[in-house]
Coordinates of N, CA, C and O in Angstrom, one line a residue:
M147 N 8.7 -10.3 1.2 CA 8.4 -11.5 1.8 C 6.7 -11.5 1.0 O 6.1 -10.7 1.3
P148 N 6.4 -12.2 0.1 CA 5.2 -12.5 -0.1 C 4.2 -12.7 1.0 O 4.5 -13.3 1.9
I149 N 2.8 -12.1 0.4 CA 1.6 -11.9 1.5 C 0.5 -13.0 1.1 O 0.1 -12.6 -0.2
D150 N -0.2 -14.3 1.8 CA -1.2 -14.8 1.2 C -2.2 -14.3 1.7 O -2.4 -13.9 2.8
Q151 N -3.5 -13.7 0.4 CA -4.5 -13.3 0.7 C -5.7 -14.0 0.8 O -6.6 -13.7 1.1
S152 N -5.1 -15.1 0.3 CA -6.4 -16.6 0.3 C -7.3 -16.4 1.8 O -8.6 -16.8 1.4
Q153 N -6.6 -16.5 2.5 CA -7.6 -16.6 4.2 C -8.3 -15.2 4.6 O -9.0 -15.1 5.4
A154 N -8.5 -14.1 3.5 CA -8.3 -13.0 4.1 C -9.2 -12.1 3.6 O -9.7 -12.6 2.5
M155 N -10.0 -10.9 4.0 CA -10.9 -10.4 3.4 C -10.1 -8.9 3.6 O -10.0 -8.4 4.5
L156 N -10.0 -8.3 2.7 CA -9.6 -7.1 2.2 C -10.6 -6.6 1.4 O -11.3 -6.3 0.4
I157 N -11.1 -5.0 2.0 CA -12.1 -4.1 1.5 C -11.4 -2.6 1.6 O -10.5 -2.3 2.3
L158 N -11.8 -2.0 0.4 CA -11.1 -0.8 0.3 C -11.6 0.6 1.0 O -12.9 0.5 1.1
A159 N -10.3 0.7 2.0 CA -11.1 1.9 3.0 C -10.9 3.2 2.4 O -11.4 4.2 3.0
S160 N -10.1 3.7 1.6 CA -10.3 5.0 1.0 C -9.9 4.9 -0.2 O -9.3 4.0 -1.0
E161 N -10.0 6.0 -1.1 CA -9.3 6.0 -2.5 C -8.0 5.9 -2.8 O -7.7 6.9 -1.6
S162 N -7.9 6.0 -3.8 CA -6.1 5.8 -3.8 C -5.8 7.6 -3.9 O -6.2 8.2 -4.3
R163 N -4.7 7.5 -3.4 CA -4.0 9.5 -3.3 C -2.3 9.0 -3.6 O -1.6 7.8 -3.5
P164 N -1.7 9.9 -4.3 CA -0.6 10.2 -4.6 C 0.4 9.6 -3.5 O 0.2 10.5 -2.2
H165 N 1.6 9.0 -3.6 CA 2.8 8.9 -3.1 C 3.7 10.2 -3.3 O 4.2 10.3 -4.3
F166 N 4.4 10.5 -2.0 CA 5.6 11.3 -2.1 C 6.4 10.9 -1.7 O 6.6 10.9 -0.3
K167 N 7.3 11.6 -1.9 CA 9.0 11.4 -1.1 C 9.1 12.3 0.1 O 9.5 11.7 0.8
D168 N 8.7 13.3 -0.4 CA 8.8 14.7 0.6 C 7.8 15.0 1.4 O 6.3 14.4 1.1
R169 N 7.5 15.6 2.6 CA 6.4 16.1 3.3 C 5.4 16.9 2.7 O 4.5 17.4 2.8
E170 N 6.1 17.8 1.8 CA 5.7 19.2 1.4 C 4.6 18.3 -0.1 O 4.1 19.4 -0.5
G171 N 5.1 17.4 -0.3 CA 4.0 16.9 -1.4 C 4.7 17.2 -2.6 O 3.7 17.9 -3.7
Q172 N 5.8 17.9 -3.0 CA 6.6 18.3 -3.8 C 7.3 17.1 -5.0 O 7.5 17.1 -6.0
Q173 N 7.7 16.0 -4.4 CA 8.3 15.1 -5.3 C 7.7 13.6 -5.3 O 7.9 12.8 -4.3
P174 N 7.1 13.4 -6.4 CA 6.3 12.1 -6.5 C 7.6 10.9 -6.4 O 8.5 11.3 -6.9
A175 N 6.7 10.0 -5.4 CA 7.3 8.4 -5.0 C 7.3 8.0 -6.6 O 6.4 7.8 -7.0
I176 N 8.7 7.6 -7.0 CA 8.4 7.0 -8.5 C 8.9 5.4 -8.1 O 10.0 4.9 -7.4
D177 N 8.3 4.4 -8.5 CA 8.5 2.5 -8.7 C 9.9 2.5 -9.2 O 9.7 3.0 -10.6
R178 N 10.7 2.3 -9.1 CA 12.4 1.6 -9.5 C 12.1 0.7 -10.4 O 12.6 0.9 -11.3
G179 N 11.0 -0.4 -10.5 CA 10.9 -1.3 -11.6 C 10.4 -0.8 -12.5 O 10.9 -0.9 -13.8
T180 N 9.5 -0.1 -13.0 CA 8.6 0.6 -14.0 C 8.6 2.3 -14.5 O 8.1 2.9 -15.0
G181 N 9.2 2.6 -13.4 CA 9.5 4.4 -13.4 C 8.0 4.9 -12.9 O 7.9 6.5 -13.5
A182 N 7.0 4.6 -12.7 CA 5.5 4.9 -12.5 C 5.3 5.7 -11.2 O 5.9 5.3 -10.8
H183 N 4.7 6.5 -11.3 CA 4.2 7.2 -9.9 C 3.8 6.2 -9.2 O 3.0 5.5 -9.4
L184 N 4.0 6.0 -7.7 CA 3.5 5.1 -6.8 C 1.9 6.0 -6.1 O 2.0 7.3 -6.3
H185 N 1.1 5.2 -6.0 CA -0.2 5.7 -5.3 C 0.0 4.8 -4.1 O 0.2 3.7 -3.8
L186 N -0.8 5.7 -2.9 CA -1.3 4.7 -1.5 C -2.7 4.5 -1.4 O -3.6 5.3 -2.2
V187 N -2.9 3.0 -1.2 CA -4.3 2.4 -1.3 C -4.5 1.6 0.0 O -3.6 1.5 0.9
D188 N -5.1 2.6 0.8 CA -5.3 2.1 2.4 C -6.8 0.7 2.4 O -7.8 1.1 1.5
V189 N -6.7 -0.5 2.8 CA -7.6 -1.6 2.9 C -8.1 -1.8 4.2 O -6.8 -2.0 5.2
M190 N -9.3 -2.2 4.7 CA -9.3 -3.0 5.7 C -8.5 -4.7 5.9 O -9.5 -5.1 4.7
F191 N -7.7 -4.9 6.1 CA -7.7 -6.1 5.9 C -7.9 -7.0 7.2 O -7.3 -6.8 8.5
A192 N -8.8 -8.1 7.2 CA -9.2 -8.7 8.2 C -8.8 -10.4 8.2 O -9.0 -11.0 6.7
F193 N -8.4 -11.2 9.1 CA -8.2 -12.4 9.0 C -7.8 -12.6 10.6 O -7.9 -12.1 11.5
N194 N -8.9 -13.9 10.6 CA -8.7 -14.3 11.9 C -9.2 -13.8 12.6 O -8.8 -13.8 14.1
G195 N -10.3 -13.1 12.6 CA -11.1 -12.7 13.8 C -10.6 -11.3 14.1 O -10.7 -10.4 14.7
R196 N -9.7 -10.6 13.3 CA -9.2 -9.4 13.9 C -9.1 -8.4 12.2 O -9.1 -9.0 11.1
A197 N -9.1 -7.0 12.5 CA -9.2 -6.3 11.2 C -7.8 -5.0 11.4 O -8.0 -4.7 12.7
E198 N -7.0 -5.0 10.3 CA -6.5 -3.3 10.4 C -6.8 -2.9 9.4 O -6.9 -3.5 8.4
V199 N -6.3 -1.4 9.2 CA -6.4 -0.7 8.4 C -5.0 -0.8 7.8 O -4.0 -0.3 9.0
I200 N -4.5 -1.1 6.9 CA -3.1 -1.1 6.0 C -3.1 -0.5 4.9 O -3.8 0.1 4.2
T201 N -2.1 0.4 4.6 CA -1.7 1.2 3.5 C -0.8 1.0 2.5 O 0.3 -0.1 3.0
V202 N -1.2 0.4 1.6 CA -0.3 -0.1 0.0 C 0.2 0.6 -1.3 O -0.5 1.3 -1.3
K203 N 1.6 0.3 -1.6 CA 2.0 1.2 -2.3 C 2.0 0.8 -3.5 O 2.0 -0.9 -3.5
V204 N 1.4 1.1 -5.0 CA 0.9 0.5 -5.8 C 1.1 1.2 -7.1 O 0.8 2.6 -6.9
P205 N 2.2 1.1 -8.0 CA 2.2 1.9 -9.1 C 0.7 2.4 -9.8 O -0.3 1.6 -10.2
E206 N 0.7 3.4 -10.3 CA -0.5 4.5 -11.2 C -1.2 3.2 -12.3 O -2.5 3.0 -12.1
P207 N -0.2 2.4 -12.9 CA -1.0 1.7 -13.7 C -1.4 0.3 -13.4 O -2.8 -0.1 -14.2
G208 N -1.5 -0.2 -12.1 CA -2.0 -1.0 -11.4 C -3.0 -0.8 -10.7 O -3.7 -1.6 -10.2
L209 N -3.1 0.3 -10.9 CA -4.7 0.9 -10.2 C -6.0 0.6 -10.8 O -6.2 0.8 -12.0
G210 N -6.9 -0.6 -10.3 CA -7.7 -1.4 -11.4 C -8.9 -0.1 -11.5 O -8.9 1.1 -10.7
K211 N -9.9 -0.1 -12.6 CA -11.0 0.2 -12.8 C -12.1 0.4 -12.0 O -12.2 -1.1 -11.5
G212 N -12.8 1.1 -12.2 CA -14.1 0.8 -10.8 C -13.7 0.7 -9.6 O -14.9 0.1 -9.0
L213 N -12.8 0.9 -8.6 CA -12.5 0.8 -7.7 C -13.4 1.8 -6.7 O -13.3 2.8 -7.2
K214 N -13.7 1.2 -5.6 CA -14.8 2.1 -4.8 C -14.6 2.1 -3.4 O -14.9 0.9 -3.4
V215 N -14.6 2.9 -2.3 CA -14.6 2.4 -1.1 C -15.8 1.5 -0.6 O -16.8 1.7 -1.2
G216 N -15.2 0.9 0.0 CA -16.3 -0.4 0.7 C -16.1 -2.1 -0.6 O -16.7 -2.4 0.0
L217 N -15.5 -1.8 -1.3 CA -15.7 -2.8 -2.5 C -14.5 -3.8 -2.0 O -13.5 -3.7 -1.6
P218 N -15.0 -5.1 -2.0 CA -13.6 -6.5 -1.5 C -12.5 -6.3 -2.9 O -12.8 -6.3 -4.0
V219 N -11.6 -6.0 -2.4 CA -10.3 -6.2 -3.4 C -9.2 -7.0 -3.4 O -9.3 -7.7 -2.4
V220 N -8.5 -7.0 -4.5 CA -7.3 -8.2 -4.2 C -6.3 -7.8 -4.8 O -6.2 -6.7 -5.6
F221 N -4.9 -8.1 -4.3 CA -4.0 -7.5 -4.8 C -3.2 -8.7 -5.3 O -3.1 -9.3 -5.4
T222 N -2.1 -7.9 -6.5 CA -1.5 -9.0 -7.4 C 0.0 -8.2 -6.7 O 0.2 -7.5 -7.1
G223 N 0.7 -9.5 -7.0 CA 2.2 -9.5 -6.0 C 2.5 -8.8 -4.8 O 3.3 -7.9 -4.9
L224 N 1.6 -9.1 -3.9 CA 1.7 -8.3 -2.7 C 2.5 -9.0 -1.7 O 3.0 -10.3 -1.6
V225 N 3.9 -7.6 -1.4 CA 4.4 -8.2 -1.0 C 4.8 -7.2 0.8 O 5.1 -5.9 0.5
A226 N 5.8 -7.7 1.4 CA 6.3 -7.1 2.8 C 7.7 -6.9 3.0 O 8.4 -7.6 2.5
S227 N 8.1 -5.7 3.0 CA 9.6 -5.1 3.3 C 9.6 -4.6 4.6 O 9.2 -3.3 4.7
A228 N 11.0 -5.0 5.2 CA 11.3 -4.0 6.3 C 12.0 -3.3 6.0 O 12.6 -3.2 5.1
W229 N 12.2 -1.9 7.0 CA 12.5 -0.6 6.6 C 13.6 -0.2 7.8 O 12.8 -0.5 9.2
E230 N 14.4 0.3 8.1 CA 14.7 1.1 8.8 C 15.2 2.2 8.5 O 16.3 1.7 7.4
N231 N 15.6 3.1 9.0 CA 16.6 4.5 8.8 C 16.3 5.6 10.7 O 15.9 5.0 11.3
E232 N 17.2 6.4 9.8 CA 17.0 7.3 11.4 C 16.6 8.6 11.0 O 17.0 9.3 9.9
I233 N 15.9 8.7 12.0 CA 15.4 10.4 11.0 C 15.4 11.2 13.1 O 14.9 10.8 14.0
N234 N 16.2 12.5 13.0 CA 16.4 13.0 13.9 C 17.0 12.5 15.2 O 16.9 12.7 16.1
G235 N 17.9 12.0 14.9 CA 18.5 11.4 15.8 C 18.1 10.1 16.3 O 18.8 9.3 17.1
K236 N 17.0 9.4 16.0 CA 16.3 8.4 16.1 C 15.9 7.3 15.6 O 15.8 7.5 14.2
D237 N 16.6 5.8 15.9 CA 16.3 4.6 14.9 C 15.2 4.7 14.9 O 14.0 4.8 15.7
R238 N 14.4 4.4 13.4 CA 12.6 4.1 13.3 C 12.9 3.0 12.2 O 13.9 2.7 11.7
H239 N 11.8 1.8 12.7 CA 11.8 1.0 11.3 C 10.5 0.8 11.3 O 9.3 0.9 12.0
G240 N 10.1 -0.3 10.6 CA 9.0 -1.0 9.9 C 8.7 -1.9 9.0 O 9.8 -1.9 8.7
I241 N 7.4 -2.2 8.4 CA 7.3 -2.8 7.2 C 6.7 -2.0 6.4 O 5.2 -1.1 6.7
S242 N 6.8 -2.3 5.1 CA 6.4 -1.3 4.0 C 5.9 -2.5 2.9 O 6.0 -3.4 2.5
L243 N 4.5 -2.0 2.7 CA 3.6 -2.9 1.8 C 3.6 -2.6 0.7 O 3.3 -1.5 0.1
R244 N 3.9 -3.4 -0.7 CA 3.9 -3.2 -2.1 C 3.1 -4.0 -2.8 O 3.1 -5.0 -2.6
A245 N 2.7 -3.6 -3.8 CA 2.2 -4.5 -5.0 C 2.0 -3.9 -6.4 O 2.0 -2.7 -6.7
D246 N 1.9 -4.9 -7.2 CA 2.0 -4.6 -8.8 C 0.8 -3.8 -8.9 O 0.7 -2.8 -10.0
A247 N -0.5 -4.2 -8.3 CA -1.8 -3.9 -9.0 C -3.0 -4.4 -7.6 O -2.9 -5.2 -6.9
V248 N -3.8 -3.8 -7.7 CA -5.4 -3.8 -6.8 C -6.1 -3.2 -8.3 O -6.4 -2.7 -8.7
T249 N -7.7 -4.6 -7.8 CA -8.2 -4.6 -8.6 C -9.5 -5.4 -7.5 O -9.5 -5.8 -6.6
A250 N -10.8 -5.1 -8.4 CA -12.1 -5.3 -7.5 C -12.1 -6.7 -7.9 O -11.7 -7.5 -8.7
K251 N -12.4 -7.4 -6.5 CA -12.3 -8.7 -6.4 C -13.2 -9.5 -7.2 O -14.8 -8.9 -7.2
A252 N -13.1 -10.7 -8.4 CA -14.5 -11.2 -9.2 C -15.6 -11.3 -8.5 O -15.2 -11.7 -7.1
G253 N -16.6 -11.3 -8.6 CA -18.0 -11.5 -8.3 C -18.3 -10.4 -7.2 O -19.4 -10.6 -6.3
A254 N -17.8 -9.4 -6.8 CA -18.1 -8.6 -5.9 C -19.0 -7.3 -6.6 O -18.9 -7.4 -7.5

């Protein structure tokens, strides 16, 4: 499901970091569509008087140039997907966020 960012403020909260499939950091997570390595990007997402830090998966080629912590950013193709799995006999579920690209907001 696409996410409308037009009324939100997004501020880069951390440098991007590689995303791994395993806890040991040995198997890079790969974007199914492009085959590129995925990175995790933390942003402060502020909307309607509330703010949260969210993590978004972005393929490596979609990481914009000149991104610095504290800069306003915008995502291209930001979507949310529900996930569910069983870990150690317990059902877990959540929302995963993915974007095609992240860039510094124009005029920032």
